[in-house]
Backbone as XML, in Angstrom:
<?xml version="1.0"?>
<chain id="A" units="angstrom">
  <residue number="1" name="UNK">
    <atom name="N" x="95.121" y="248.535" z="-37.349"/>
    <atom name="CA" x="93.819" y="247.963" z="-37.614"/>
    <atom name="C" x="93.877" y="246.469" z="-37.324"/>
  </residue>
  <residue number="2" name="UNK">
    <atom name="N" x="92.881" y="245.959" z="-36.635"/>
    <atom name="CA" x="92.886" y="244.540" z="-36.263"/>
    <atom name="C" x="92.540" y="243.650" z="-37.456"/>
  </residue>
  <residue number="3" name="UNK">
    <atom name="N" x="92.867" y="242.395" z="-37.314"/>
    <atom name="CA" x="92.545" y="241.406" z="-38.342"/>
    <atom name="C" x="91.034" y="241.362" z="-38.569"/>
  </residue>
  <residue number="4" name="UNK">
    <atom name="N" x="90.263" y="241.482" z="-37.500"/>
    <atom name="CA" x="88.811" y="241.443" z="-37.616"/>
    <atom name="C" x="88.280" y="242.644" z="-38.398"/>
  </residue>
  <residue number="5" name="UNK">
    <atom name="N" x="88.871" y="243.797" z="-38.157"/>
    <atom name="CA" x="88.462" y="244.982" z="-38.914"/>
    <atom name="C" x="88.739" y="244.787" z="-40.405"/>
  </residue>
  <residue number="6" name="UNK">
    <atom name="N" x="89.895" y="244.216" z="-40.708"/>
    <atom name="CA" x="90.245" y="243.955" z="-42.110"/>
    <atom name="C" x="89.288" y="242.927" z="-42.715"/>
  </residue>
  <residue number="7" name="UNK">
    <atom name="N" x="88.896" y="241.934" z="-41.924"/>
    <atom name="CA" x="87.939" y="240.939" z="-42.410"/>
    <atom name="C" x="86.599" y="241.602" z="-42.739"/>
  </residue>
  <residue number="8" name="UNK">
    <atom name="N" x="86.171" y="242.526" z="-41.885"/>
    <atom name="CA" x="84.930" y="243.268" z="-42.156"/>
    <atom name="C" x="85.082" y="244.147" z="-43.398"/>
  </residue>
  <residue number="9" name="UNK">
    <atom name="N" x="86.260" y="244.743" z="-43.571"/>
    <atom name="CA" x="86.527" y="245.527" z="-44.785"/>
    <atom name="C" x="86.423" y="244.636" z="-46.018"/>
  </residue>
  <residue number="10" name="UNK">
    <atom name="N" x="87.021" y="243.464" z="-45.940"/>
    <atom name="CA" x="86.968" y="242.528" z="-47.056"/>
    <atom name="C" x="85.523" y="242.116" z="-47.343"/>
  </residue>
  <residue number="11" name="UNK">
    <atom name="N" x="84.749" y="241.869" z="-46.308"/>
    <atom name="CA" x="83.344" y="241.495" z="-46.481"/>
    <atom name="C" x="82.574" y="242.603" z="-47.200"/>
  </residue>
  <residue number="12" name="UNK">
    <atom name="N" x="82.832" y="243.848" z="-46.830"/>
    <atom name="CA" x="82.174" y="244.972" z="-47.503"/>
    <atom name="C" x="82.612" y="245.065" z="-48.964"/>
  </residue>
  <residue number="13" name="UNK">
    <atom name="N" x="83.896" y="244.831" z="-49.222"/>
    <atom name="CA" x="84.405" y="244.860" z="-50.596"/>
    <atom name="C" x="83.762" y="243.752" z="-51.434"/>
  </residue>
  <residue number="14" name="UNK">
    <atom name="N" x="83.618" y="242.581" z="-50.844"/>
    <atom name="CA" x="82.973" y="241.476" z="-51.550"/>
    <atom name="C" x="81.532" y="241.822" z="-51.904"/>
  </residue>
  <residue number="15" name="UNK">
    <atom name="N" x="80.816" y="242.372" z="-50.942"/>
    <atom name="CA" x="79.418" y="242.733" z="-51.173"/>
    <atom name="C" x="79.279" y="243.831" z="-52.220"/>
  </residue>
  <residue number="16" name="UNK">
    <atom name="N" x="80.294" y="244.667" z="-52.363"/>
    <atom name="CA" x="80.263" y="245.765" z="-53.336"/>
    <atom name="C" x="80.883" y="245.375" z="-54.677"/>
  </residue>
  <residue number="17" name="UNK">
    <atom name="N" x="81.419" y="244.162" z="-54.778"/>
    <atom name="CA" x="82.117" y="243.754" z="-55.998"/>
    <atom name="C" x="81.153" y="243.582" z="-57.171"/>
  </residue>
  <residue number="18" name="UNK">
    <atom name="N" x="81.667" y="243.785" z="-58.368"/>
    <atom name="CA" x="80.874" y="243.579" z="-59.580"/>
    <atom name="C" x="80.417" y="242.131" z="-59.680"/>
  </residue>
  <residue number="19" name="UNK">
    <atom name="N" x="81.286" y="241.205" z="-59.287"/>
    <atom name="CA" x="80.937" y="239.785" z="-59.357"/>
    <atom name="C" x="79.703" y="239.480" z="-58.507"/>
  </residue>
  <residue number="20" name="UNK">
    <atom name="N" x="79.671" y="240.042" z="-57.306"/>
    <atom name="CA" x="78.527" y="239.782" z="-56.430"/>
    <atom name="C" x="77.277" y="240.487" z="-56.941"/>
  </residue>
  <residue number="21" name="UNK">
    <atom name="N" x="77.433" y="241.712" z="-57.404"/>
    <atom name="CA" x="76.277" y="242.441" z="-57.940"/>
    <atom name="C" x="75.689" y="241.728" z="-59.148"/>
  </residue>
  <residue number="22" name="UNK">
    <atom name="N" x="76.551" y="241.225" z="-60.024"/>
    <atom name="CA" x="76.077" y="240.476" z="-61.191"/>
    <atom name="C" x="75.390" y="239.185" z="-60.761"/>
  </residue>
  <residue number="23" name="UNK">
    <atom name="N" x="75.939" y="238.534" z="-59.739"/>
    <atom name="CA" x="75.328" y="237.320" z="-59.216"/>
    <atom name="C" x="73.912" y="237.612" z="-58.698"/>
  </residue>
  <residue number="24" name="UNK">
    <atom name="N" x="73.775" y="238.660" z="-57.885"/>
    <atom name="CA" x="72.459" y="238.997" z="-57.334"/>
    <atom name="C" x="71.455" y="239.345" z="-58.428"/>
  </residue>
  <residue number="25" name="UNK">
    <atom name="N" x="71.905" y="240.097" z="-59.424"/>
    <atom name="CA" x="71.037" y="240.487" z="-60.534"/>
    <atom name="C" x="70.583" y="239.254" z="-61.319"/>
  </residue>
  <residue number="26" name="UNK">
    <atom name="N" x="71.518" y="238.361" z="-61.626"/>
    <atom name="CA" x="71.184" y="237.148" z="-62.366"/>
    <atom name="C" x="70.289" y="236.228" z="-61.542"/>
  </residue>
  <residue number="27" name="UNK">
    <atom name="N" x="70.537" y="236.162" z="-60.248"/>
    <atom name="CA" x="69.726" y="235.321" z="-59.353"/>
    <atom name="C" x="68.287" y="235.820" z="-59.317"/>
  </residue>
  <residue number="28" name="UNK">
    <atom name="N" x="68.135" y="237.126" z="-59.171"/>
    <atom name="CA" x="66.803" y="237.714" z="-59.127"/>
    <atom name="C" x="66.056" y="237.459" z="-60.437"/>
  </residue>
  <residue number="29" name="UNK">
    <atom name="N" x="66.745" y="237.648" z="-61.539"/>
    <atom name="CA" x="66.143" y="237.419" z="-62.858"/>
    <atom name="C" x="65.729" y="235.958" z="-63.011"/>
  </residue>
  <residue number="30" name="UNK">
    <atom name="N" x="66.599" y="235.049" z="-62.623"/>
    <atom name="CA" x="66.322" y="233.636" z="-62.764"/>
    <atom name="C" x="65.181" y="233.198" z="-61.854"/>
  </residue>
  <residue number="31" name="UNK">
    <atom name="N" x="65.131" y="233.732" z="-60.641"/>
    <atom name="CA" x="64.111" y="233.327" z="-59.670"/>
    <atom name="C" x="62.727" y="233.886" z="-59.973"/>
  </residue>
  <residue number="32" name="UNK">
    <atom name="N" x="62.631" y="234.849" z="-60.882"/>
    <atom name="CA" x="61.316" y="235.395" z="-61.241"/>
    <atom name="C" x="60.447" y="234.334" z="-61.900"/>
  </residue>
  <residue number="33" name="UNK">
    <atom name="N" x="61.080" y="233.391" z="-62.543"/>
    <atom name="CA" x="60.359" y="232.311" z="-63.204"/>
    <atom name="C" x="60.482" y="231.063" z="-62.335"/>
  </residue>
  <residue number="34" name="UNK">
    <atom name="N" x="59.392" y="230.665" z="-61.711"/>
    <atom name="CA" x="59.401" y="229.526" z="-60.786"/>
    <atom name="C" x="59.789" y="228.230" z="-61.498"/>
  </residue>
  <residue number="35" name="UNK">
    <atom name="N" x="59.515" y="228.142" z="-62.781"/>
    <atom name="CA" x="59.910" y="226.951" z="-63.540"/>
    <atom name="C" x="61.428" y="226.865" z="-63.606"/>
  </residue>
  <residue number="36" name="UNK">
    <atom name="N" x="62.076" y="227.993" z="-63.869"/>
    <atom name="CA" x="63.542" y="228.025" z="-63.884"/>
    <atom name="C" x="64.106" y="227.561" z="-62.557"/>
  </residue>
  <residue number="37" name="UNK">
    <atom name="N" x="63.564" y="228.096" z="-61.499"/>
    <atom name="CA" x="64.034" y="227.758" z="-60.157"/>
    <atom name="C" x="63.834" y="226.267" z="-59.886"/>
  </residue>
  <residue number="38" name="UNK">
    <atom name="N" x="62.698" y="225.744" z="-60.269"/>
    <atom name="CA" x="62.393" y="224.332" z="-60.057"/>
    <atom name="C" x="63.346" y="223.434" z="-60.848"/>
  </residue>
  <residue number="39" name="UNK">
    <atom name="N" x="63.622" y="223.801" z="-62.089"/>
    <atom name="CA" x="64.529" y="223.009" z="-62.925"/>
    <atom name="C" x="65.937" y="223.012" z="-62.333"/>
  </residue>
  <residue number="40" name="UNK">
    <atom name="N" x="66.396" y="224.178" z="-61.925"/>
    <atom name="CA" x="67.736" y="224.284" z="-61.343"/>
    <atom name="C" x="67.831" y="223.488" z="-60.037"/>
  </residue>
  <residue number="41" name="UNK">
    <atom name="N" x="66.812" y="223.582" z="-59.206"/>
    <atom name="CA" x="66.811" y="222.831" z="-57.949"/>
    <atom name="C" x="66.839" y="221.325" z="-58.207"/>
  </residue>
  <residue number="42" name="UNK">
    <atom name="N" x="66.076" y="220.861" z="-59.191"/>
    <atom name="CA" x="66.057" y="219.435" z="-59.525"/>
    <atom name="C" x="67.429" y="218.986" z="-60.032"/>
  </residue>
  <residue number="43" name="UNK">
    <atom name="N" x="68.043" y="219.803" z="-60.862"/>
    <atom name="CA" x="69.371" y="219.495" z="-61.378"/>
    <atom name="C" x="70.376" y="219.375" z="-60.242"/>
  </residue>
  <residue number="44" name="UNK">
    <atom name="N" x="70.338" y="220.320" z="-59.326"/>
    <atom name="CA" x="71.280" y="220.290" z="-58.201"/>
    <atom name="C" x="71.032" y="219.115" z="-57.271"/>
  </residue>
  <residue number="45" name="UNK">
    <atom name="N" x="69.769" y="218.744" z="-57.094"/>
    <atom name="CA" x="69.448" y="217.563" z="-56.267"/>
    <atom name="C" x="70.052" y="216.300" z="-56.885"/>
  </residue>
  <residue number="46" name="UNK">
    <atom name="N" x="69.885" y="216.174" z="-58.175"/>
    <atom name="CA" x="70.412" y="214.986" z="-58.859"/>
    <atom name="C" x="71.943" y="215.012" z="-58.887"/>
  </residue>
  <residue number="47" name="UNK">
    <atom name="N" x="72.526" y="216.191" z="-59.053"/>
    <atom name="CA" x="73.987" y="216.325" z="-58.988"/>
    <atom name="C" x="74.488" y="215.863" z="-57.623"/>
  </residue>
  <residue number="48" name="UNK">
    <atom name="N" x="73.803" y="216.282" z="-56.584"/>
    <atom name="CA" x="74.181" y="215.925" z="-55.220"/>
    <atom name="C" x="74.099" y="214.415" z="-55.028"/>
  </residue>
  <residue number="49" name="UNK">
    <atom name="N" x="73.045" y="213.795" z="-55.557"/>
    <atom name="CA" x="72.900" y="212.338" z="-55.441"/>
    <atom name="C" x="74.086" y="211.627" z="-56.093"/>
  </residue>
  <residue number="50" name="UNK">
    <atom name="N" x="74.469" y="212.079" z="-57.269"/>
    <atom name="CA" x="75.599" y="211.481" z="-57.979"/>
    <atom name="C" x="76.882" y="211.664" z="-57.176"/>
  </residue>
  <residue number="51" name="UNK">
    <atom name="N" x="77.115" y="212.869" z="-56.694"/>
    <atom name="CA" x="78.334" y="213.151" z="-55.933"/>
    <atom name="C" x="78.397" y="212.328" z="-54.656"/>
  </residue>
  <residue number="52" name="UNK">
    <atom name="N" x="77.281" y="212.195" z="-53.958"/>
    <atom name="CA" x="77.260" y="211.413" z="-52.721"/>
    <atom name="C" x="77.555" y="209.940" z="-53.011"/>
  </residue>
  <residue number="53" name="UNK">
    <atom name="N" x="76.965" y="209.416" z="-54.064"/>
    <atom name="CA" x="77.228" y="208.024" z="-54.422"/>
    <atom name="C" x="78.706" y="207.831" z="-54.737"/>
  </residue>
  <residue number="54" name="UNK">
    <atom name="N" x="79.286" y="208.767" z="-55.483"/>
    <atom name="CA" x="80.703" y="208.678" z="-55.822"/>
    <atom name="C" x="81.576" y="208.764" z="-54.577"/>
  </residue>
  <residue number="55" name="UNK">
    <atom name="N" x="81.244" y="209.674" z="-53.666"/>
    <atom name="CA" x="82.022" y="209.807" z="-52.433"/>
    <atom name="C" x="81.959" y="208.553" z="-51.574"/>
  </residue>
  <residue number="56" name="UNK">
    <atom name="N" x="80.829" y="207.894" z="-51.612"/>
    <atom name="CA" x="80.652" y="206.687" z="-50.812"/>
    <atom name="C" x="81.155" y="205.437" z="-51.535"/>
  </residue>
  <residue number="57" name="UNK">
    <atom name="N" x="81.699" y="205.639" z="-52.739"/>
    <atom name="CA" x="82.243" y="204.520" z="-53.498"/>
    <atom name="C" x="81.178" y="203.619" z="-54.089"/>
  </residue>
  <residue number="58" name="UNK">
    <atom name="N" x="79.970" y="204.142" z="-54.212"/>
    <atom name="CA" x="78.872" y="203.361" z="-54.766"/>
    <atom name="C" x="78.789" y="203.574" z="-56.278"/>
  </residue>
  <residue number="59" name="UNK">
    <atom name="N" x="78.223" y="202.594" z="-56.936"/>
    <atom name="CA" x="78.009" y="202.728" z="-58.374"/>
    <atom name="C" x="76.844" y="203.690" z="-58.595"/>
  </residue>
  <residue number="60" name="UNK">
    <atom name="N" x="77.015" y="204.611" z="-59.527"/>
    <atom name="CA" x="75.980" y="205.599" z="-59.806"/>
    <atom name="C" x="74.958" y="204.983" z="-60.754"/>
  </residue>
  <residue number="61" name="UNK">
    <atom name="N" x="73.706" y="205.119" z="-60.374"/>
    <atom name="CA" x="72.599" y="204.592" z="-61.170"/>
    <atom name="C" x="72.605" y="205.236" z="-62.560"/>
  </residue>
  <residue number="62" name="UNK">
    <atom name="N" x="72.589" y="204.407" z="-63.585"/>
    <atom name="CA" x="72.645" y="204.889" z="-64.972"/>
    <atom name="C" x="71.456" y="205.793" z="-65.298"/>
  </residue>
  <residue number="63" name="UNK">
    <atom name="N" x="70.291" y="205.442" z="-64.781"/>
    <atom name="CA" x="69.098" y="206.259" z="-65.040"/>
    <atom name="C" x="69.245" y="207.654" z="-64.436"/>
  </residue>
  <residue number="64" name="UNK">
    <atom name="N" x="69.862" y="207.726" z="-63.284"/>
    <atom name="CA" x="70.108" y="209.024" z="-62.655"/>
    <atom name="C" x="71.017" y="209.880" z="-63.538"/>
  </residue>
  <residue number="65" name="UNK">
    <atom name="N" x="72.041" y="209.270" z="-64.103"/>
    <atom name="CA" x="72.941" y="210.003" z="-64.999"/>
    <atom name="C" x="72.212" y="210.477" z="-66.249"/>
  </residue>
  <residue number="66" name="UNK">
    <atom name="N" x="71.317" y="209.663" z="-66.771"/>
    <atom name="CA" x="70.526" y="210.054" z="-67.942"/>
    <atom name="C" x="69.624" y="211.235" z="-67.589"/>
  </residue>
  <residue number="67" name="UNK">
    <atom name="N" x="68.971" y="211.159" z="-66.429"/>
    <atom name="CA" x="68.105" y="212.253" z="-65.984"/>
    <atom name="C" x="68.909" y="213.540" z="-65.807"/>
  </residue>
  <residue number="68" name="UNK">
    <atom name="N" x="70.088" y="213.413" z="-65.237"/>
    <atom name="CA" x="70.953" y="214.570" z="-65.027"/>
    <atom name="C" x="71.314" y="215.207" z="-66.367"/>
  </residue>
  <residue number="69" name="UNK">
    <atom name="N" x="71.639" y="214.396" z="-67.335"/>
    <atom name="CA" x="71.987" y="214.894" z="-68.669"/>
    <atom name="C" x="70.789" y="215.565" z="-69.336"/>
  </residue>
  <residue number="70" name="UNK">
    <atom name="N" x="69.616" y="214.989" z="-69.178"/>
    <atom name="CA" x="68.408" y="215.575" z="-69.767"/>
    <atom name="C" x="68.106" y="216.941" z="-69.153"/>
  </residue>
  <residue number="71" name="UNK">
    <atom name="N" x="68.233" y="217.027" z="-67.853"/>
    <atom name="CA" x="67.989" y="218.310" z="-67.187"/>
    <atom name="C" x="69.038" y="219.320" z="-67.614"/>
  </residue>
  <residue number="72" name="UNK">
    <atom name="N" x="70.289" y="218.877" z="-67.751"/>
    <atom name="CA" x="71.352" y="219.773" z="-68.194"/>
    <atom name="C" x="71.052" y="220.325" z="-69.583"/>
  </residue>
  <residue number="73" name="UNK">
    <atom name="N" x="70.512" y="219.496" z="-70.461"/>
    <atom name="CA" x="70.163" y="219.956" z="-71.807"/>
    <atom name="C" x="69.117" y="221.072" z="-71.739"/>
  </residue>
  <residue number="74" name="UNK">
    <atom name="N" x="68.152" y="220.915" z="-70.852"/>
    <atom name="CA" x="67.132" y="221.954" z="-70.675"/>
    <atom name="C" x="67.770" y="223.232" z="-70.127"/>
  </residue>
  <residue number="75" name="UNK">
    <atom name="N" x="68.633" y="223.068" z="-69.124"/>
    <atom name="CA" x="69.312" y="224.226" z="-68.534"/>
    <atom name="C" x="70.139" y="224.986" z="-69.561"/>
  </residue>
  <residue number="76" name="UNK">
    <atom name="N" x="70.831" y="224.242" z="-70.407"/>
    <atom name="CA" x="71.750" y="224.879" z="-71.350"/>
    <atom name="C" x="71.021" y="225.717" z="-72.393"/>
  </residue>
  <residue number="77" name="UNK">
    <atom name="N" x="69.742" y="225.479" z="-72.569"/>
    <atom name="CA" x="68.959" y="226.252" z="-73.532"/>
    <atom name="C" x="68.271" y="227.463" z="-72.898"/>
  </residue>
  <residue number="78" name="UNK">
    <atom name="N" x="68.431" y="227.610" z="-71.600"/>
    <atom name="CA" x="67.725" y="228.661" z="-70.875"/>
    <atom name="C" x="68.682" y="229.812" z="-70.561"/>
  </residue>
  <residue number="79" name="UNK">
    <atom name="N" x="68.504" y="230.965" z="-71.218"/>
    <atom name="CA" x="69.434" y="232.087" z="-71.014"/>
    <atom name="C" x="69.487" y="232.601" z="-69.569"/>
  </residue>
  <residue number="80" name="UNK">
    <atom name="N" x="68.358" y="232.646" z="-68.885"/>
    <atom name="CA" x="68.340" y="233.171" z="-67.513"/>
    <atom name="C" x="69.124" y="232.255" z="-66.577"/>
  </residue>
  <residue number="81" name="UNK">
    <atom name="N" x="68.946" y="230.950" z="-66.727"/>
    <atom name="CA" x="69.673" y="230.007" z="-65.880"/>
    <atom name="C" x="71.152" y="230.024" z="-66.223"/>
  </residue>
  <residue number="82" name="UNK">
    <atom name="N" x="71.473" y="230.067" z="-67.506"/>
    <atom name="CA" x="72.880" y="230.138" z="-67.919"/>
    <atom name="C" x="73.568" y="231.379" z="-67.364"/>
  </residue>
  <residue number="83" name="UNK">
    <atom name="N" x="72.874" y="232.498" z="-67.437"/>
    <atom name="CA" x="73.440" y="233.753" z="-66.910"/>
    <atom name="C" x="73.692" y="233.627" z="-65.408"/>
  </residue>
  <residue number="84" name="UNK">
    <atom name="N" x="72.730" y="233.034" z="-64.700"/>
    <atom name="CA" x="72.882" y="232.847" z="-63.261"/>
    <atom name="C" x="74.062" y="231.934" z="-62.940"/>
  </residue>
  <residue number="85" name="UNK">
    <atom name="N" x="74.150" y="230.799" z="-63.629"/>
    <atom name="CA" x="75.227" y="229.852" z="-63.352"/>
    <atom name="C" x="76.602" y="230.453" z="-63.647"/>
  </residue>
  <residue number="86" name="UNK">
    <atom name="N" x="76.687" y="231.248" z="-64.691"/>
    <atom name="CA" x="77.952" y="231.900" z="-65.016"/>
    <atom name="C" x="78.317" y="232.932" z="-63.947"/>
  </residue>
  <residue number="87" name="UNK">
    <atom name="N" x="77.347" y="233.723" z="-63.518"/>
    <atom name="CA" x="77.598" y="234.716" z="-62.468"/>
    <atom name="C" x="77.960" y="234.022" z="-61.158"/>
  </residue>
  <residue number="88" name="UNK">
    <atom name="N" x="77.290" y="232.939" z="-60.851"/>
    <atom name="CA" x="77.592" y="232.176" z="-59.643"/>
    <atom name="C" x="79.009" y="231.622" z="-59.704"/>
  </residue>
  <residue number="89" name="UNK">
    <atom name="N" x="79.382" y="231.110" z="-60.861"/>
    <atom name="CA" x="80.730" y="230.578" z="-61.038"/>
    <atom name="C" x="81.779" y="231.668" z="-60.833"/>
  </residue>
  <residue number="90" name="UNK">
    <atom name="N" x="81.574" y="232.817" z="-61.424"/>
    <atom name="CA" x="82.548" y="233.910" z="-61.291"/>
    <atom name="C" x="82.710" y="234.342" z="-59.836"/>
  </residue>
  <residue number="91" name="UNK">
    <atom name="N" x="81.593" y="234.448" z="-59.132"/>
    <atom name="CA" x="81.670" y="234.871" z="-57.731"/>
    <atom name="C" x="82.329" y="233.806" z="-56.863"/>
  </residue>
  <residue number="92" name="UNK">
    <atom name="N" x="81.956" y="232.549" z="-57.040"/>
    <atom name="CA" x="82.563" y="231.500" z="-56.224"/>
    <atom name="C" x="84.038" y="231.313" z="-56.571"/>
  </residue>
  <residue number="93" name="UNK">
    <atom name="N" x="84.407" y="231.552" z="-57.825"/>
    <atom name="CA" x="85.821" y="231.482" z="-58.197"/>
    <atom name="C" x="86.603" y="232.578" z="-57.461"/>
  </residue>
  <residue number="94" name="UNK">
    <atom name="N" x="86.024" y="233.772" z="-57.375"/>
    <atom name="CA" x="86.673" y="234.858" z="-56.651"/>
    <atom name="C" x="86.826" y="234.485" z="-55.166"/>
  </residue>
  <residue number="95" name="UNK">
    <atom name="N" x="85.774" y="233.931" z="-54.570"/>
    <atom name="CA" x="85.857" y="233.515" z="-53.166"/>
    <atom name="C" x="86.920" y="232.437" z="-52.976"/>
  </residue>
  <residue number="96" name="UNK">
    <atom name="N" x="86.994" y="231.501" z="-53.901"/>
    <atom name="CA" x="88.013" y="230.455" z="-53.837"/>
    <atom name="C" x="89.420" y="231.024" z="-53.936"/>
  </residue>
  <residue number="97" name="UNK">
    <atom name="N" x="89.599" y="231.999" z="-54.825"/>
    <atom name="CA" x="90.909" y="232.647" z="-54.961"/>
    <atom name="C" x="91.307" y="233.346" z="-53.660"/>
  </residue>
  <residue number="98" name="UNK">
    <atom name="N" x="90.347" y="234.011" z="-53.044"/>
    <atom name="CA" x="90.623" y="234.706" z="-51.780"/>
    <atom name="C" x="90.958" y="233.700" z="-50.691"/>
  </residue>
  <residue number="99" name="UNK">
    <atom name="N" x="90.215" y="232.612" z="-50.640"/>
    <atom name="CA" x="90.495" y="231.568" z="-49.651"/>
    <atom name="C" x="91.904" y="231.008" z="-49.846"/>
  </residue>
  <residue number="100" name="UNK">
    <atom name="N" x="92.295" y="230.800" z="-51.086"/>
    <atom name="CA" x="93.635" y="230.283" z="-51.380"/>
    <atom name="C" x="94.706" y="231.272" z="-50.923"/>
  </residue>
  <residue number="101" name="UNK">
    <atom name="N" x="94.498" y="232.555" z="-51.197"/>
    <atom name="CA" x="95.446" y="233.585" z="-50.779"/>
    <atom name="C" x="95.609" y="233.565" z="-49.260"/>
  </residue>
  <residue number="102" name="UNK">
    <atom name="N" x="94.486" y="233.503" z="-48.562"/>
    <atom name="CA" x="94.536" y="233.485" z="-47.099"/>
    <atom name="C" x="95.222" y="232.224" z="-46.579"/>
  </residue>
  <residue number="103" name="UNK">
    <atom name="N" x="94.879" y="231.082" z="-47.145"/>
    <atom name="CA" x="95.467" y="229.820" z="-46.686"/>
    <atom name="C" x="96.973" y="229.794" z="-46.946"/>
  </residue>
  <residue number="104" name="UNK">
    <atom name="N" x="97.393" y="230.305" z="-48.081"/>
    <atom name="CA" x="98.819" y="230.310" z="-48.399"/>
    <atom name="C" x="99.606" y="231.232" z="-47.468"/>
  </residue>
  <residue number="105" name="UNK">
    <atom name="N" x="98.942" y="232.250" z="-46.945"/>
    <atom name="CA" x="99.647" y="233.187" z="-46.070"/>
    <atom name="C" x="99.938" y="232.582" z="-44.699"/>
  </residue>
  <residue number="106" name="UNK">
    <atom name="N" x="99.220" y="231.530" z="-44.344"/>
    <atom name="CA" x="99.433" y="230.858" z="-43.056"/>
    <atom name="C" x="99.623" y="229.362" z="-43.289"/>
  </residue>
  <residue number="107" name="UNK">
    <atom name="N" x="100.387" y="229.032" z="-44.311"/>
    <atom name="CA" x="100.496" y="227.631" z="-44.715"/>
    <atom name="C" x="101.077" y="226.717" z="-43.640"/>
  </residue>
  <residue number="108" name="UNK">
    <atom name="N" x="101.884" y="227.237" z="-42.739"/>
    <atom name="CA" x="102.430" y="226.359" z="-41.706"/>
    <atom name="C" x="101.331" y="225.879" z="-40.758"/>
  </residue>
  <residue number="109" name="UNK">
    <atom name="N" x="100.211" y="226.592" z="-40.710"/>
    <atom name="CA" x="99.078" y="226.162" z="-39.911"/>
    <atom name="C" x="98.544" y="224.822" z="-40.418"/>
  </residue>
  <residue number="110" name="UNK">
    <atom name="N" x="98.717" y="224.574" z="-41.727"/>
    <atom name="CA" x="98.218" y="223.350" z="-42.334"/>
    <atom name="C" x="99.183" y="222.181" z="-42.176"/>
  </residue>
  <residue number="111" name="UNK">
    <atom name="N" x="100.404" y="222.450" z="-41.754"/>
    <atom name="CA" x="101.396" y="221.380" z="-41.622"/>
    <atom name="C" x="101.242" y="220.663" z="-40.294"/>
  </residue>
  <residue number="112" name="UNK">
    <atom name="N" x="100.975" y="219.394" z="-40.381"/>
    <atom name="CA" x="100.864" y="218.556" z="-39.192"/>
    <atom name="C" x="101.651" y="217.292" z="-39.464"/>
  </residue>
  <residue number="113" name="UNK">
    <atom name="N" x="102.632" y="217.023" z="-38.640"/>
    <atom name="CA" x="103.424" y="215.816" z="-38.824"/>
    <atom name="C" x="104.167" y="215.782" z="-40.144"/>
  </residue>
  <residue number="114" name="UNK">
    <atom name="N" x="104.540" y="216.944" z="-40.643"/>
    <atom name="CA" x="105.289" y="217.002" z="-41.897"/>
    <atom name="C" x="104.432" y="216.960" z="-43.133"/>
  </residue>
  <residue number="115" name="UNK">
    <atom name="N" x="103.111" y="216.797" z="-42.989"/>
    <atom name="CA" x="102.220" y="216.739" z="-44.146"/>
    <atom name="C" x="101.491" y="218.059" z="-44.287"/>
  </residue>
  <residue number="116" name="UNK">
    <atom name="N" x="101.553" y="218.623" z="-45.474"/>
    <atom name="CA" x="100.865" y="219.868" z="-45.751"/>
    <atom name="C" x="99.959" y="219.659" z="-46.960"/>
  </residue>
  <residue number="117" name="UNK">
    <atom name="N" x="98.633" y="219.607" z="-46.754"/>
    <atom name="CA" x="97.730" y="219.369" z="-47.880"/>
    <atom name="C" x="97.766" y="220.483" z="-48.912"/>
  </residue>
  <residue number="118" name="UNK">
    <atom name="N" x="98.258" y="221.654" z="-48.539"/>
    <atom name="CA" x="98.378" y="222.754" z="-49.494"/>
    <atom name="C" x="99.508" y="222.484" z="-50.496"/>
  </residue>
  <residue number="119" name="UNK">
    <atom name="N" x="100.481" y="221.696" z="-50.083"/>
    <atom name="CA" x="101.622" y="221.433" z="-50.948"/>
    <atom name="C" x="101.572" y="220.051" z="-51.580"/>
  </residue>
  <residue number="120" name="UNK">
    <atom name="N" x="100.856" y="219.109" z="-50.961"/>
    <atom name="CA" x="100.837" y="217.726" z="-51.447"/>
    <atom name="C" x="99.623" y="217.460" z="-52.297"/>
  </residue>
</chain>
């Protein structure tokens, strides 16, 4: 069986996994309420702004951090959004674990000039 066939098998397994099914169910439930979706989108936009400022070495606006915290407080009280975020976390953690397994199996591919970011 070719590597590509195995990749397609893995893709089918991922789509059939409990983690993915729970993610889709929670996503659908959360998206039924447009207010939930709007709040989550606003939170992620502000999170992105903070992360970009940090990556660029810029000082993060204090008001932005306050807004982010306020939105987080609203999110934390919302069961549908919490369920979605937890399901999303579980699925992305599984994908990350799989990526790590694959990367470790070909770790010499990451070695350039004696530096291996997988090990350092």
